[in-house]
Coordinates of C-alpha atoms and ligand atoms in Angstrom, one line a residue:
M1 CA -60.8 53.2 -29.8
A2 CA -57.3 53.4 -28.4
G3 CA -56.9 51.4 -25.2
S4 CA -54.3 52.0 -22.5
D5 CA -51.2 49.8 -22.4
T6 CA -52.8 47.9 -19.5
D7 CA -56.0 47.3 -21.6
V8 CA -53.9 46.1 -24.5
I9 CA -51.9 43.7 -22.3
G10 CA -55.1 42.5 -20.6
A11 CA -56.8 41.8 -23.9
L12 CA -53.8 39.9 -25.3
R13 CA -53.4 37.8 -22.1
E14 CA -57.1 36.9 -22.2
L15 CA -56.7 35.9 -25.9
L16 CA -53.4 34.0 -25.8
G17 CA -52.8 33.1 -22.2
A18 CA -50.5 35.1 -19.9
E19 CA -47.5 32.9 -20.7
N20 CA -47.6 34.0 -24.3
V21 CA -47.5 37.7 -23.6
V22 CA -44.1 39.1 -22.7
T23 CA -43.9 42.4 -20.9
G24 CA -41.3 44.4 -18.9
T25 CA -38.2 46.2 -20.1
D26 CA -35.7 43.3 -19.6
A27 CA -37.9 40.5 -21.0
L28 CA -38.8 42.7 -24.0
A29 CA -35.2 43.5 -24.9
P30 CA -34.6 40.6 -27.3
F31 CA -37.9 41.3 -29.1
E32 CA -37.1 45.0 -29.5
T33 CA -33.4 44.8 -30.5
D34 CA -32.3 44.0 -34.0
W35 CA -29.7 41.4 -35.1
R36 CA -27.0 44.0 -35.4
G37 CA -27.7 45.5 -32.0
L38 CA -28.1 49.0 -33.5
V39 CA -31.8 49.6 -33.1
R40 CA -34.1 49.4 -30.1
H41 CA -37.5 51.0 -29.7
P42 CA -40.1 50.1 -27.2
A43 CA -43.1 47.7 -27.6
I44 CA -46.0 47.4 -25.2
A45 CA -45.7 43.7 -25.3
A46 CA -44.4 40.8 -27.4
V47 CA -46.7 37.9 -28.2
T48 CA -46.2 34.3 -29.3
P49 CA -49.4 33.0 -30.8
R50 CA -49.5 29.2 -31.6
D51 CA -51.5 29.1 -34.9
T52 CA -53.0 31.1 -37.7
A53 CA -56.3 31.6 -35.9
A54 CA -54.4 33.0 -32.9
V55 CA -52.4 35.4 -35.2
A56 CA -55.6 36.6 -36.7
A57 CA -57.3 37.1 -33.3
T58 CA -54.2 39.0 -32.1
V59 CA -54.2 41.3 -35.2
S60 CA -57.9 42.0 -34.6
A61 CA -57.4 42.7 -30.9
C62 CA -54.6 45.1 -31.6
R63 CA -56.6 46.9 -34.3
A64 CA -59.5 47.2 -31.8
Q65 CA -57.1 48.8 -29.3
G66 CA -55.5 51.1 -31.9
V67 CA -52.2 49.4 -31.6
A68 CA -49.8 48.5 -34.4
V69 CA -48.3 45.0 -34.9
V70 CA -44.7 44.2 -35.8
P71 CA -44.4 40.7 -37.4
Q72 CA -41.1 39.1 -36.2
G73 CA -39.5 36.0 -37.6
G74 CA -36.0 34.8 -36.8
K75 CA -34.8 38.4 -36.4
T76 CA -31.8 37.9 -38.7
G77 CA -32.8 40.8 -41.0
M78 CA -30.1 43.4 -41.6
V79 CA -32.4 46.5 -41.9
A80 CA -34.3 46.3 -38.5
G81 CA -37.5 45.4 -40.2
G82 CA -38.7 42.9 -37.6
V83 CA -38.3 45.1 -34.6
P84 CA -40.3 48.2 -33.6
A85 CA -39.6 51.6 -35.3
P86 CA -40.1 54.7 -33.2
G87 CA -43.2 56.7 -32.9
R88 CA -46.0 54.2 -32.5
R89 CA -47.6 52.1 -29.8
Q90 CA -47.0 48.6 -31.0
V91 CA -46.9 44.9 -30.1
V92 CA -44.3 42.5 -31.5
L93 CA -45.9 39.4 -32.9
S94 CA -43.3 36.6 -33.0
L95 CA -44.1 33.7 -35.4
S96 CA -41.7 31.4 -33.6
R97 CA -44.4 29.0 -32.2
L98 CA -45.9 28.5 -35.7
D99 CA -43.3 25.8 -36.3
R100 CA -45.1 22.8 -37.8
I101 CA -44.3 21.1 -41.1
R102 CA -47.9 20.7 -42.3
A103 CA -47.4 18.3 -45.3
I104 CA -44.9 17.0 -47.8
D105 CA -46.1 15.9 -51.2
T106 CA -43.4 14.0 -53.1
V107 CA -45.6 13.7 -56.2
N108 CA -46.3 17.4 -56.4
D109 CA -42.7 18.1 -55.1
S110 CA -44.0 20.6 -52.6
I111 CA -43.8 21.2 -48.8
T112 CA -46.4 23.1 -46.8
V113 CA -45.2 24.6 -43.6
D114 CA -46.0 27.1 -40.8
A115 CA -44.3 30.5 -41.4
G116 CA -42.4 30.3 -38.2
C117 CA -40.5 27.2 -39.2
I118 CA -36.7 27.7 -39.2
L119 CA -35.4 27.5 -42.7
Q120 CA -32.9 24.7 -41.8
N121 CA -35.6 22.6 -40.3
V122 CA -37.6 22.8 -43.5
Q123 CA -34.4 21.9 -45.5
D124 CA -34.0 18.9 -43.2
A125 CA -37.6 17.8 -43.6
A126 CA -37.2 18.0 -47.4
A127 CA -34.0 16.0 -47.2
A128 CA -35.7 13.4 -45.1
A129 CA -38.1 13.0 -48.0
D130 CA -35.2 12.8 -50.4
R131 CA -35.9 16.3 -51.7
M132 CA -34.2 19.7 -51.5
L133 CA -35.5 23.2 -50.7
P134 CA -33.0 25.2 -52.7
L135 CA -32.8 28.3 -50.6
R136 CA -29.5 28.6 -48.8
L137 CA -28.4 31.5 -46.5
A138 CA -25.7 31.8 -43.9
S139 CA -28.5 32.6 -41.5
E140 CA -30.5 29.5 -42.3
G141 CA -30.2 28.1 -38.7
S142 CA -32.2 31.0 -37.4
C143 CA -34.2 32.7 -40.1
Q144 CA -37.8 31.6 -40.6
I145 CA -39.8 30.8 -43.7
G146 CA -42.1 33.8 -43.1
G147 CA -39.1 36.1 -42.8
T148 CA -37.5 34.8 -46.0
I149 CA -40.8 35.3 -47.8
A150 CA -41.4 38.8 -46.4
T151 CA -37.9 39.8 -47.5
N152 CA -37.8 37.7 -50.7
A153 CA -34.5 36.3 -49.5
G154 CA -31.8 35.4 -52.0
G155 CA -28.6 33.7 -50.8
T156 CA -25.9 31.6 -52.3
Q157 CA -27.9 29.5 -54.9
V158 CA -29.9 32.2 -56.7
V159 CA -27.7 31.8 -59.8
A160 CA -29.4 28.4 -60.3
Y161 CA -32.7 28.4 -58.4
G162 CA -33.8 32.0 -58.1
S163 CA -34.8 33.8 -54.9
M164 CA -37.6 32.9 -52.5
R165 CA -40.2 34.4 -54.8
H166 CA -39.4 31.6 -57.3
L167 CA -40.0 28.9 -54.7
V168 CA -43.3 30.0 -53.3
L169 CA -46.4 28.2 -54.7
G170 CA -49.0 29.4 -52.3
L171 CA -49.4 31.4 -49.1
E172 CA -51.7 31.8 -46.1
V173 CA -51.8 35.4 -44.8
V174 CA -53.4 37.2 -42.0
L175 CA -54.5 40.6 -43.4
P176 CA -54.2 43.9 -41.5
D177 CA -58.0 43.8 -40.7
G178 CA -57.7 40.3 -39.1
R179 CA -59.1 38.3 -42.0
I180 CA -57.3 35.2 -43.2
W181 CA -56.5 34.8 -46.9
D182 CA -56.1 31.1 -47.7
G183 CA -54.0 31.0 -50.8
L184 CA -52.2 27.8 -49.9
R185 CA -52.4 26.2 -53.3
G186 CA -49.6 24.0 -54.5
L187 CA -50.1 25.0 -58.1
R188 CA -47.4 25.9 -60.7
K189 CA -49.9 27.4 -63.1
D190 CA -52.9 29.5 -62.0
N191 CA -53.9 32.3 -64.3
T192 CA -57.1 33.2 -62.6
G193 CA -56.3 36.9 -62.2
V194 CA -53.9 38.8 -60.1
D195 CA -51.3 36.6 -58.4
L196 CA -52.0 37.9 -54.9
K197 CA -49.2 36.0 -53.2
Q198 CA -46.7 38.3 -55.0
L199 CA -48.0 41.2 -53.0
F200 CA -46.8 39.7 -49.8
I201 CA -43.5 38.3 -51.0
G202 CA -40.9 41.1 -50.4
S203 CA -43.4 43.4 -48.7
E204 CA -41.6 43.1 -45.4
G205 CA -44.6 42.5 -43.2
T206 CA -46.3 45.8 -44.2
L207 CA -49.2 44.3 -46.1
G208 CA -50.0 41.0 -44.3
I209 CA -48.6 38.4 -41.8
V210 CA -47.6 35.2 -43.6
T211 CA -48.7 32.3 -41.4
G212 CA -48.2 29.4 -43.9
A213 CA -46.5 28.6 -47.2
C214 CA -46.4 26.0 -49.8
L215 CA -43.0 25.8 -51.3
T216 CA -41.6 24.0 -54.3
L217 CA -39.1 21.1 -53.8
L218 CA -36.4 19.8 -56.2
P219 CA -34.5 16.5 -56.3
R220 CA -31.6 16.3 -53.9
P221 CA -28.3 16.7 -55.7
G222 CA -26.6 13.3 -56.0
G223 CA -23.2 14.9 -56.0
Q224 CA -21.7 18.3 -55.3
V225 CA -18.3 19.6 -56.5
A226 CA -16.7 22.7 -55.0
A227 CA -13.6 24.6 -55.9
L228 CA -12.0 27.6 -54.2
V229 CA -10.0 29.8 -56.6
A230 CA -7.6 32.7 -55.8
L231 CA -8.0 35.8 -58.0
P232 CA -5.7 38.8 -58.5
S233 CA -8.6 41.2 -59.0
V234 CA -12.3 41.6 -59.2
E235 CA -12.1 41.8 -63.0
A236 CA -10.5 38.3 -62.9
A237 CA -13.5 37.1 -60.8
I238 CA -15.9 38.3 -63.4
A239 CA -13.8 36.8 -66.2
A240 CA -13.7 33.4 -64.4
F241 CA -17.5 33.5 -63.9
V242 CA -18.1 34.3 -67.6
A243 CA -15.7 31.5 -68.6
I244 CA -17.4 28.8 -66.6
R245 CA -21.0 29.8 -66.6
H246 CA -22.1 28.5 -70.0
P247 CA -20.1 25.3 -70.1
L248 CA -21.4 24.4 -66.7
W249 CA -24.9 26.1 -67.1
T250 CA -26.9 23.1 -66.0
V251 CA -24.9 22.3 -62.8
L252 CA -23.5 25.6 -61.6
T253 CA -25.3 26.4 -58.4
S254 CA -23.0 29.0 -56.7
I255 CA -20.3 31.4 -57.4
E256 CA -19.5 33.4 -54.3
L257 CA -16.9 36.2 -54.0
F258 CA -15.0 37.3 -51.0
S259 CA -11.9 39.5 -50.6
D260 CA -8.7 38.9 -48.7
D261 CA -9.9 41.5 -46.1
G262 CA -13.0 39.3 -45.5
L263 CA -10.9 36.2 -45.3
R264 CA -8.6 37.8 -42.7
L265 CA -11.6 38.8 -40.6
V266 CA -12.7 35.1 -40.6
L267 CA -9.3 33.8 -39.8
D268 CA -9.0 36.3 -36.9
H269 CA -12.5 35.8 -35.4
V270 CA -13.8 32.3 -36.3
P271 CA -12.3 29.5 -34.2
G272 CA -10.8 26.7 -36.3
A273 CA -10.8 28.7 -39.6
R274 CA -7.6 28.1 -41.6
A275 CA -6.0 30.0 -44.5
P276 CA -6.8 28.0 -47.6
F277 CA -3.8 29.2 -49.7
A278 CA -0.1 29.6 -48.8
S279 CA -0.1 33.2 -50.0
P280 CA -2.9 35.8 -50.1
S281 CA -4.7 37.0 -53.2
A282 CA -7.0 40.1 -53.6
Y283 CA -10.1 38.0 -54.0
Y284 CA -11.4 34.4 -53.8
A285 CA -14.3 32.7 -55.4
L286 CA -16.1 29.6 -54.2
I287 CA -17.6 27.7 -57.1
E288 CA -20.0 24.9 -56.5
L289 CA -21.7 22.5 -58.9
S290 CA -24.7 20.3 -58.0
V291 CA -25.4 17.3 -60.1
H292 CA -28.9 16.0 -59.6
T293 CA -28.8 12.9 -61.7
G294 CA -26.0 10.6 -62.7
D295 CA -22.3 10.8 -61.9
A296 CA -20.7 14.1 -60.8
A297 CA -17.3 13.1 -62.3
P298 CA -17.9 14.6 -65.8
A299 CA -19.0 18.0 -64.2
R300 CA -15.9 17.9 -62.0
E301 CA -13.7 17.3 -65.0
T302 CA -15.2 20.2 -67.0
L303 CA -14.6 22.5 -64.0
E304 CA -11.1 21.3 -63.6
E305 CA -10.4 21.9 -67.3
A306 CA -11.9 25.3 -67.1
I307 CA -9.9 26.3 -64.1
A308 CA -6.7 24.9 -65.7
G309 CA -7.3 27.2 -68.6
L310 CA -7.9 30.1 -66.3
I311 CA -4.7 29.4 -64.5
E312 CA -2.8 29.3 -67.8
D313 CA -4.1 32.7 -68.9
G314 CA -3.5 34.3 -65.5
T315 CA -7.1 34.9 -64.6
V316 CA -6.8 32.5 -61.6
T317 CA -3.6 32.3 -59.6
D318 CA -4.3 29.2 -57.5
A319 CA -7.1 26.8 -57.0
I320 CA -8.1 23.9 -54.7
M321 CA -10.8 21.3 -55.5
A322 CA -12.6 20.0 -52.5
E323 CA -11.5 16.4 -52.1
S324 CA -14.1 15.5 -49.4
E325 CA -17.4 16.7 -47.9
T326 CA -15.5 18.0 -44.9
Q327 CA -13.3 20.2 -47.2
R328 CA -16.3 21.4 -49.2
L329 CA -18.0 22.4 -45.9
A330 CA -14.8 24.1 -44.8
F331 CA -14.8 26.3 -47.9
W332 CA -18.4 27.3 -47.2
R333 CA -17.6 28.1 -43.6
L334 CA -14.9 30.6 -44.8
R335 CA -17.4 32.3 -47.1
E336 CA -20.4 32.2 -44.8
S337 CA -18.6 33.4 -41.7
V338 CA -17.7 36.7 -43.2
S339 CA -20.7 38.6 -41.7
E340 CA -20.4 37.0 -38.3
A341 CA -16.6 37.7 -38.3
E342 CA -17.2 41.3 -39.3
R343 CA -19.7 41.7 -36.5
A344 CA -17.2 40.3 -34.0
A345 CA -14.6 42.8 -35.3
G346 CA -16.9 45.7 -34.4
G347 CA -19.4 45.9 -37.3
S348 CA -19.6 48.0 -40.4
L349 CA -21.7 50.3 -42.5
K350 CA -23.6 47.9 -44.6
H351 CA -24.8 48.3 -48.2
D352 CA -26.5 45.4 -49.9
V353 CA -26.5 46.3 -53.6
A354 CA -27.0 44.8 -57.0
V355 CA -25.6 46.1 -60.3
P356 CA -25.6 44.4 -63.7
I357 CA -22.8 41.8 -63.8
S358 CA -21.2 43.6 -66.6
A359 CA -20.8 46.7 -64.3
L360 CA -19.6 44.8 -61.2
A361 CA -15.8 45.4 -61.6
R362 CA -16.2 49.1 -62.5
F363 CA -18.6 49.5 -59.6
I364 CA -16.2 47.9 -57.1
G365 CA -13.4 50.2 -58.4
E366 CA -15.7 53.2 -57.8
V367 CA -16.4 52.0 -54.2
H368 CA -12.7 52.0 -53.5
G369 CA -12.4 55.5 -55.0
I370 CA -15.3 56.7 -52.8
V371 CA -13.7 55.4 -49.7
E372 CA -10.4 57.0 -50.4
R373 CA -12.1 60.3 -51.2
V374 CA -14.9 60.5 -48.6
A375 CA -13.6 58.3 -45.7
P376 CA -9.9 57.9 -45.9
G377 CA -8.7 55.1 -43.6
A378 CA -12.1 53.3 -43.7
R379 CA -11.8 49.6 -44.7
P380 CA -14.1 48.1 -47.4
N381 CA -15.1 44.5 -47.0
I382 CA -16.8 43.5 -50.3
F383 CA -18.3 40.0 -50.7
G384 CA -21.3 38.3 -52.1
H385 CA -23.1 36.5 -54.8
V386 CA -21.2 37.5 -57.9
G387 CA -23.2 35.2 -60.2
D388 CA -26.3 37.4 -59.8
G389 CA -24.5 40.7 -59.5
S390 CA -25.4 41.1 -55.8
L391 CA -22.8 42.4 -53.4
H392 CA -22.4 43.2 -49.8
V393 CA -20.4 46.4 -49.7
N394 CA -19.5 46.8 -46.1
I395 CA -17.3 49.6 -45.0
R396 CA -15.6 49.3 -41.6
P397 CA -14.7 52.6 -39.9
P398 CA -11.1 53.7 -39.7
E399 CA -9.1 52.2 -36.9
G400 CA -10.2 53.8 -33.6
V401 CA -13.4 55.4 -34.9
A402 CA -16.7 54.1 -33.4
L403 CA -19.2 52.7 -35.9
R404 CA -22.0 55.0 -34.7
D405 CA -19.8 58.1 -35.2
F406 CA -18.7 56.8 -38.6
A407 CA -22.3 56.1 -39.7
R408 CA -23.7 59.4 -38.5
D409 CA -23.0 61.8 -41.3
G410 CA -24.1 59.4 -44.1
A411 CA -21.6 60.7 -46.7
V412 CA -20.2 57.3 -47.6
T413 CA -23.6 55.7 -47.9
R414 CA -24.9 58.6 -50.1
A415 CA -21.8 58.3 -52.4
I416 CA -22.2 54.5 -52.7
E417 CA -25.9 54.9 -53.4
D418 CA -25.0 57.5 -56.1
A419 CA -22.7 55.0 -57.7
V420 CA -25.3 52.2 -57.5
M421 CA -27.8 54.5 -59.3
A422 CA -25.2 55.5 -61.9
F423 CA -24.6 51.9 -62.7
G424 CA -28.3 51.1 -63.0
G425 CA -28.3 49.0 -59.8
S426 CA -30.4 48.5 -56.7
I427 CA -29.8 49.8 -53.2
S428 CA -31.2 46.6 -51.8
A429 CA -30.5 43.4 -53.5
E430 CA -31.5 41.1 -50.7
H431 CA -32.1 42.6 -47.3
G432 CA -35.0 44.9 -48.0
I433 CA -35.6 48.4 -46.8
G434 CA -36.8 47.9 -43.2
Q435 CA -36.5 50.9 -41.0
T436 CA -32.9 51.8 -41.9
K437 CA -33.4 52.6 -45.6
P438 CA -36.8 54.1 -46.3
D439 CA -35.3 57.5 -46.8
S440 CA -33.1 56.1 -49.6
L441 CA -36.1 54.6 -51.4
P442 CA -37.2 57.7 -53.3
R443 CA -33.7 57.8 -54.8
Q444 CA -34.3 54.3 -56.3
K445 CA -38.0 54.4 -57.2
S446 CA -39.8 56.8 -59.4
E447 CA -42.8 58.8 -58.2
V448 CA -45.1 56.4 -60.1
E449 CA -43.6 53.4 -58.4
L450 CA -43.8 55.0 -55.0
A451 CA -47.4 56.1 -55.6
L452 CA -48.3 52.5 -56.5
M453 CA -46.7 51.1 -53.4
R454 CA -48.5 53.7 -51.3
T455 CA -51.8 52.9 -53.0
L456 CA -51.4 49.2 -52.2
K457 CA -50.5 50.0 -48.5
A458 CA -53.5 52.3 -48.2
A459 CA -55.9 49.7 -49.7
L460 CA -54.8 46.9 -47.5
D461 CA -53.8 48.7 -44.3
P462 CA -55.4 52.2 -44.3
L463 CA -54.7 52.6 -40.6
D464 CA -51.0 51.8 -41.0
L465 CA -51.3 49.1 -38.3
L466 CA -48.9 46.6 -39.8
N467 CA -45.2 47.2 -39.4
P468 CA -45.3 51.0 -39.4
G469 CA -42.2 52.9 -40.1
K470 CA -40.9 50.2 -42.5
L471 CA -40.3 50.1 -46.2
L472 CA -42.1 53.2 -47.3
P473 CA -40.5 56.6 -46.8
K474 CA -41.8 58.6 -43.8
S475 CA -44.2 60.5 -46.0
G476 CA -45.5 57.1 -47.3
I477 CA -48.8 56.2 -45.8
D478 CA -49.3 59.7 -44.3
A479 CA -49.2 61.1 -47.8
I480 CA -52.4 59.4 -48.8
D481 CA -55.9 60.7 -48.0
T482 CA -57.6 57.4 -47.2
G483 CA -60.6 59.0 -45.5
E484 CA -59.5 57.2 -42.3
T485 CA -57.2 58.7 -39.6
P486 CA -54.0 56.8 -38.8
Q487 CA -53.9 56.4 -35.0
K488 CA -50.6 57.5 -33.7
A489 CA -49.3 57.7 -30.2
Ligands
LIG1 C1 -25.2 35.9 -41.2 C2 -26.3 36.4 -42.1 C3 -26.3 36.1 -43.4 C4 -27.4 36.5 -44.3 N1 -27.3 36.1 -45.6 C5 -28.4 36.5 -46.4 C6 -28.4 36.1 -47.8 O1 -27.4 35.5 -48.3 N2 -29.4 36.5 -48.5 C7 -30.5 37.2 -48.0 O2 -31.4 37.5 -48.7 N3 -30.5 37.5 -46.7 C8 -29.5 37.2 -45.9 N4 -29.5 37.6 -44.5 C9 -30.6 38.4 -44.0 C10 -31.7 37.6 -43.4 O3 -31.3 36.4 -42.9 C11 -32.9 37.5 -44.3 O4 -33.4 38.7 -44.6 C12 -34.0 36.6 -43.8 O5 -34.9 36.4 -44.8 C13 -34.8 37.2 -42.6 O6 -35.6 36.2 -42.0 P1 -36.0 36.3 -40.5 O7 -37.0 35.2 -40.2 O8 -34.9 36.4 -39.6 O9 -36.9 37.7 -40.5 P2 -36.8 38.9 -39.5 O10 -35.5 39.5 -39.5 O11 -37.5 38.5 -38.2 O12 -37.8 39.9 -40.3 C14 -37.5 40.4 -41.5 C15 -38.7 41.1 -42.1 O13 -39.7 40.2 -42.4 C16 -40.9 40.5 -41.7 N5 -41.5 39.2 -41.3 C17 -40.9 38.2 -40.6 N6 -41.7 37.2 -40.5 C18 -42.9 37.5 -41.2 C19 -44.1 36.9 -41.4 N7 -44.3 35.6 -41.0 N8 -45.0 37.6 -42.1 C20 -44.8 38.8 -42.6 N9 -43.7 39.5 -42.3 C21 -42.7 38.8 -41.7 C22 -40.4 41.4 -40.5 O14 -41.5 42.2 -40.1 C23 -39.3 42.1 -41.2 O15 -39.8 43.2 -41.9 C24 -28.4 37.2 -43.7 C25 -28.5 37.5 -42.3 C26 -27.4 37.1 -41.5 C27 -27.5 37.4 -40.1

């Protein structure tokens, strides 16, 4: 039975205490607006439950009132997945108060945490136990463990350690009907049927709300070696990666690409950022090695020798080895500030794509061709995780054109997505689909894949109460005859 907004707010206040139920246009603004500031749709309320039982009770109460629930983590997502989509009566459920480190097991090398823990806090807790959680993102000071699981976050060390999916041992999840699934096992082997946790990893809060996670830990690196190299072209960047990857296979943990356009944005908008090289190059790559046991000196020597060879044959035009931790962090600051700097400069049309590494250079050439043909004057800013073929292809509008106007006709995005398909790539390497890309999904997924995704959604959430309007194309859940009627406003 659908209750009025007043009924819903009353029920939630009774359940969680009035102080944990946010209402009113101004107070709700931060819960309703996405990181990029492009999307805002109304919620009846935002709630901040304290623990798993309170999350489950909230989901049940919303279900009883016929109201949808939007799980919200650190709100750093780029596709507006953690804020309301239009067309439904909904409550935002922020996980931010589920912020306890539950246990660290240094024999099992695992850490069990609440889903609302900030990623950096979990990294710090692991470090305090002389371990490492090897997920690293520029947003790690704000994004939450639950958000990184729901989006299967990648980041700058996937080339060595994989994405979040590879780090999750067990999950605790509140299901759309309010039941709690306790799958918080710290096991590396468990062949007792379907691996249910995989359903929730990367499903963007549409199948369940993650409330706890058991994650794998690794030894902390004893030494890290970083080099910043200047490259005349993207072809050179790929050649450099191919040349170093096998000799340094066991220690290579990052190879990150950014262009001179990206560097200039950082230099213009990030206080204290300094140009690393005397003269500009088309691209730069940040290479990092992490040595877990023993001395880092041999790895450094191998990298230096490899770079010397690349300078000799013209692949690399200049290089700087970090001589201190401060310099290593300064290199990372240049790379990791590109998104923030771009936002400060007015934002861009974002595409977060993957193509096979062997196709990267041709793909980037195609993107430049598309921009010249479809949007002359627009400014590409291409950067990302070249070691796993994942790139942020951001297109800034021509000088003097507002981002919203530039984005409106969609021609650039369509052409870039066409190119991604032609190269056998993915239209979302990292950020997910959220509410900004569902209509592109049918271009990527076959009818069979879409039908399977819809079947799963219908089986777990037949009323479409969890994060509606996200991930599946509009026809998604509505296209299934579940025998139950979705309750829409
Ligand atoms: C500067 C910057 C750099 C970034 N770099 C990277 C990068 O290198 N790699 C990368 O992969 N991403 C990157 N991102 C994107 C973003 O940080 C990740 O997608 C992150 O995983 C989102 O986590 P969050 O807690 O902020 O989630 P939110 O943005 O709050 O939510 C994201 C999605 O997860 C769902 N969700 C959140 N919490 C839960 C939960 N507990 N249970 C179920 N569903 C939930 C939401 O409903 C939404 O669909 C970057 C973002 C920024 C701003």
